[in-house]
C-alpha positions as a Python dict, from the first residue, in 0.01 Angstrom:
ca = {
    (1, 'M'): (0, 0, 0),
    (2, 'T'): (145, 334, -101),
    (3, 'A'): (118, 654, 88),
    (4, 'N'): (-159, 754, -144),
    (5, 'D'): (-398, 446, -68),
    (6, 'D'): (-347, 525, 318),
    (7, 'R'): (-469, 886, 217),
    (8, 'Y'): (-758, 780, 40),
    (9, 'A'): (-843, 505, 289),
    (10, 'R'): (-832, 776, 564),
    (11, 'E'): (-1057, 1006, 369),
    (12, 'A'): (-1297, 756, 314),
    (13, 'R'): (-1323, 669, 663),
    (14, 'R'): (-1377, 1029, 757),
    (15, 'R'): (-1645, 1054, 506),
    (16, 'E'): (-1821, 719, 611),
    (17, 'L'): (-1805, 856, 999),
    (18, 'A'): (-1959, 1194, 870),
    (19, 'I'): (-2242, 1020, 685),
    (20, 'R'): (-2313, 771, 967),
    (21, 'L'): (-2282, 1111, 1196),
    (22, 'I'): (-2554, 1276, 986),
    (23, 'R'): (-2786, 984, 1009),
    (24, 'L'): (-2765, 998, 1400),
    (25, 'E'): (-2881, 1364, 1379),
    (26, 'A'): (-2574, 1522, 1503),
    (27, 'R'): (-2546, 1880, 1445),
    (28, 'S'): (-2296, 2008, 1152),
    (29, 'S'): (-2057, 2130, 1377),
    (30, 'T'): (-2042, 1785, 1564),
    (31, 'V'): (-2007, 1611, 1232),
    (32, 'S'): (-1725, 1812, 1140),
    (33, 'R'): (-1522, 1801, 1468),
    (34, 'W'): (-1574, 1414, 1512),
    (35, 'S'): (-1518, 1337, 1142),
    (36, 'G'): (-1231, 1590, 1035),
    (37, 'V'): (-1439, 1666, 735),
    (38, 'S'): (-1478, 2038, 660),
    (39, 'R'): (-1815, 2189, 733),
    (40, 'Q'): (-1875, 2278, 372),
    (41, 'K'): (-1851, 1892, 293),
    (42, 'V'): (-2076, 1824, 587),
    (43, 'R'): (-2346, 2053, 409),
    (44, 'T'): (-2299, 1856, 96),
    (45, 'L'): (-2315, 1545, 237),
    (46, 'Q'): (-2637, 1663, 422),
    (47, 'R'): (-2759, 1753, 105),
    (48, 'S'): (-2677, 1423, -101),
    (49, 'I'): (-2836, 1210, 161),
    (50, 'G'): (-3134, 1399, 151),
    (51, 'A'): (-3148, 1397, -213),
    (52, 'S'): (-3060, 1031, -238),
    (53, 'G'): (-3425, 891, -149),
    (54, 'S'): (-3283, 601, 26),
    (55, 'G'): (-3518, 581, 334),
    (56, 'E'): (-3588, 853, 577),
    (57, 'T'): (-3409, 1184, 574),
    (58, 'P'): (-3232, 1245, 885),
    (59, 'K'): (-3356, 1542, 1083),
    (60, 'R'): (-3111, 1825, 1081),
    (61, 'R'): (-3079, 1962, 1407),
    (62, 'R'): (-3011, 2339, 1461),
    (63, 'G'): (-2899, 2573, 1711),
    (64, 'P'): (-2631, 2509, 1977),
    (65, 'A'): (-2568, 2155, 2111),
    (66, 'P'): (-2668, 2081, 2467),
    (67, 'H'): (-2401, 2211, 2725),
    (68, 'G'): (-2541, 2168, 3072),
    (69, 'T'): (-2439, 1834, 3255),
    (70, 'D'): (-2707, 1909, 3508),
    (71, 'M'): (-3001, 1782, 3261),
    (72, 'F'): (-2851, 1428, 3340),
    (73, 'F'): (-2964, 1469, 3706),
    (74, 'R'): (-3288, 1625, 3648),
    (75, 'T'): (-3507, 1301, 3716),
    (76, 'A'): (-3410, 968, 3876),
    (77, 'W'): (-3510, 811, 3524),
    (78, 'M'): (-3302, 1050, 3323),
    (79, 'R'): (-2977, 988, 3562),
    (80, 'A'): (-3045, 590, 3514),
    (81, 'E'): (-3068, 638, 3140),
    (82, 'A'): (-2754, 866, 3134),
    (83, 'S'): (-2569, 615, 3370),
    (84, 'A'): (-2633, 352, 3100),
    (85, 'A'): (-2535, 556, 2859),
    (86, 'A'): (-2212, 629, 3008),
    (87, 'V'): (-2161, 250, 3080),
    (88, 'L'): (-2219, 174, 2689),
    (89, 'C'): (-1964, 443, 2599),
    (90, 'R'): (-1706, 312, 2843),
    (91, 'L'): (-1787, -46, 2688),
    (92, 'Y'): (-1732, 64, 2347),
    (93, 'G'): (-1417, 251, 2439),
    (94, 'A'): (-1571, 600, 2363),
    (95, 'I'): (-1452, 712, 2705),
    (96, 'P'): (-1078, 602, 2803),
    (97, 'D'): (-1088, 378, 3078),
    (98, 'G'): (-797, 488, 3264),
    (99, 'K'): (-766, 737, 3539),
    (100, 'A'): (-629, 1008, 3348),
    (101, 'T'): (-544, 1339, 3464),
    (102, 'G'): (-852, 1567, 3379),
    (103, 'M'): (-722, 1665, 3031),
    (104, 'K'): (-962, 1622, 2744),
    (105, 'S'): (-902, 1396, 2464),
    (106, 'V'): (-914, 1512, 2095),
    (107, 'P'): (-1210, 1358, 1911),
    (108, 'T'): (-1078, 1113, 1633),
    (109, 'V'): (-1255, 898, 1397),
    (110, 'A'): (-1174, 585, 1580),
    (111, 'R'): (-1362, 741, 1891),
    (112, 'G'): (-1642, 888, 1668),
    (113, 'E'): (-1682, 554, 1535),
    (114, 'R'): (-1697, 351, 1876),
    (115, 'L'): (-1962, 639, 1979),
    (116, 'C'): (-2150, 576, 1725),
    (117, 'D'): (-2153, 200, 1798),
    (118, 'A'): (-2269, 305, 2153),
    (119, 'Y'): (-2523, 530, 2067),
    (120, 'E'): (-2668, 270, 1789),
    (121, 'T'): (-2676, -9, 2091),
    (122, 'Y'): (-2861, 241, 2316),
    (123, 'L'): (-3122, 300, 2042),
    (124, 'D'): (-3177, -74, 2011),
    (125, 'L'): (-3198, -120, 2399),
    (126, 'V'): (-3393, 208, 2502),
    (127, 'S'): (-3734, 299, 2373),
    (128, 'P'): (-3819, 565, 2387),
    (129, 'A'): (-3467, 701, 2379),
    (130, 'R'): (-3459, 1026, 2585),
    (131, 'L'): (-3087, 1106, 2497),
    (132, 'T'): (-2997, 1250, 2158),
    (133, 'F'): (-2643, 1186, 1972),
    (134, 'E'): (-2569, 1524, 2089),
    (135, 'H'): (-2628, 1421, 2465),
    (136, 'F'): (-2395, 1128, 2407),
    (137, 'V'): (-2135, 1381, 2295),
    (138, 'L'): (-2159, 1616, 2612),
    (139, 'L'): (-2192, 1275, 2823),
    (140, 'V'): (-1853, 1147, 2684),
    (141, 'E'): (-1670, 1476, 2701),
    (142, 'A'): (-1775, 1550, 3035),
    (143, 'L'): (-1688, 1206, 3150),
    (144, 'D'): (-1358, 1232, 2970),
    (145, 'A'): (-1257, 1567, 3126),
    (146, 'R'): (-1370, 1431, 3477),
    (147, 'E'): (-1460, 1790, 3588),
    (148, 'T'): (-1841, 1793, 3586),
    (149, 'L'): (-1923, 1421, 3579),
    (150, 'A'): (-1778, 1104, 3684),
    (151, 'L'): (-1908, 710, 3649),
    (152, 'E'): (-1866, 561, 3975),
    (153, 'S'): (-1996, 201, 4152),
    (154, 'C'): (-2276, 239, 4390),
    (155, 'Q'): (-2159, 142, 4742),
    (156, 'G'): (-2447, -94, 4790),
    (157, 'C'): (-2492, -273, 4493),
    (158, 'G'): (-2219, -225, 4266),
    (159, 'A'): (-2381, -65, 3992),
    (160, 'A'): (-2252, 208, 3778),
    (161, 'L'): (-2400, 540, 3866),
    (162, 'L'): (-2320, 889, 3694),
    (163, 'V'): (-2208, 1142, 3977),
    (164, 'E'): (-2102, 1511, 4017),
    (165, 'P'): (-1741, 1476, 4137),
    (166, 'A'): (-1812, 1791, 4368),
    (167, 'T'): (-2090, 1580, 4555),
    (168, 'L'): (-1804, 1300, 4641),
    (169, 'A'): (-1608, 1519, 4853),
}
């Protein structure tokens, strides 16, 4: 395999991830950040997916992405669902397992693919799903940074539980 073949393979992988993210209704900025595809190319891909006539056209989410992690704690049901989502992300490798220093990891194509796998499994398991793909991104980034969210084990039963690190002190 030549250097050109590697480059084309990387570009094809980025494009496939971008298409997958678009189908999961991620915002353009999220698609661009996680796939490495330019925002202009994301818009072109969105139009081509809509025009292809293959199946249902994905919703195009607009506006700012969710940014407050407090929504994961509004109800017991939401906390349980977010905890399950965090476990899926950890199992699929979208969240590093090690005890890092709290530095954010850079989104990569491989992590983006694993995040898509986790979200697709979540959609298969949870009906109706309350969390969007953008919520998964927020969850992964917050758990990766280890500043506003942490995944801990319950002292009583050992189940995974989403917590705010400030409440652990």
